[in-house]
Amino acid sequence: MNLAATGYLLLNWCAFLALYLLFAGEFNWSEAGAGAVFALLTTAAVAFLGKKFRDTLWAKPSWMRLLLRIPWAMLQETWLLVVALFRKLAGRAATGIFLQTVYPAPEDEHDSSRRAYMAFGVCITPNSYLVYHDVKSRKVLVRQLVGKELSEIDRKFVELP
């Protein structure tokens, strides 16, 4: 193990120890000992998983621009649900739908990262949920609480290049 990797693991250990002590709410030696063990186990998990998944969960930089659109999409979809709630209280039903969509992305080294990013992007907005993802046929089943089609941001996450 080289010096940079050792420094990275030591920095992780210190961060996890500080986080544990922050959540403990008080400092005493028994909490510090428990925090040290927690930090050691968590750092070991980070070291193991970091080696195992570093290459397979690599996102394209162009995907990061979509993250900037999420707050506005959340506001729009929350408003859509509030309006649907008031309509329901007034006696008119708001209908949702299950949508099956094919995502046209190629199978490449970004495939697992693309699927994780797609699930995050679709599920973070309050009006839609990714219910099922079929890897072999490259289809997703999305539940829209209100509306008959995917929102613009959800479609962009499903159709990641």
PDB file of C-alpha atoms in Angstrom, residues 98-99 119 122-123 128-134 139-144:
ATOM      1  CA  PHE A  98     -47.873   2.734 -14.757  1.00  0.00           C
ATOM      2  CA  LEU A  99     -45.564   3.405 -17.697  1.00  0.00           C
ATOM      3  CA  ALA A 119     -33.096   4.946 -10.453  1.00  0.00           C
ATOM      4  CA  VAL A 122     -36.571   8.968 -11.421  1.00  0.00           C
ATOM      5  CA  CYS A 123     -37.234   8.294  -7.728  1.00  0.00           C
ATOM      6  CA  SER A 128     -42.689   9.144 -10.002  1.00  0.00           C
ATOM      7  CA  TYR A 129     -41.182   5.911  -8.738  1.00  0.00           C
ATOM      8  CA  LEU A 130     -39.120   3.296 -10.509  1.00  0.00           C
ATOM      9  CA  VAL A 131     -41.007   0.081  -9.780  1.00  0.00           C
ATOM     10  CA  TYR A 132     -39.147  -2.479 -11.881  1.00  0.00           C
ATOM     11  CA  HIS A 133     -36.059  -2.541 -14.050  1.00  0.00           C
ATOM     12  CA  ASP A 134     -35.528  -5.362 -16.552  1.00  0.00           C
ATOM     13  CA  LYS A 139     -37.160  -1.744 -19.961  1.00  0.00           C
ATOM     14  CA  VAL A 140     -38.249   0.145 -16.862  1.00  0.00           C
ATOM     15  CA  LEU A 141     -41.645   0.292 -15.196  1.00  0.00           C
ATOM     16  CA  VAL A 142     -42.368   3.697 -13.669  1.00  0.00           C
ATOM     17  CA  ARG A 143     -45.358   4.661 -11.507  1.00  0.00           C
ATOM     18  CA  GLN A 144     -46.630   8.189 -12.090  1.00  0.00           C
TER      19      GLN A 144
END
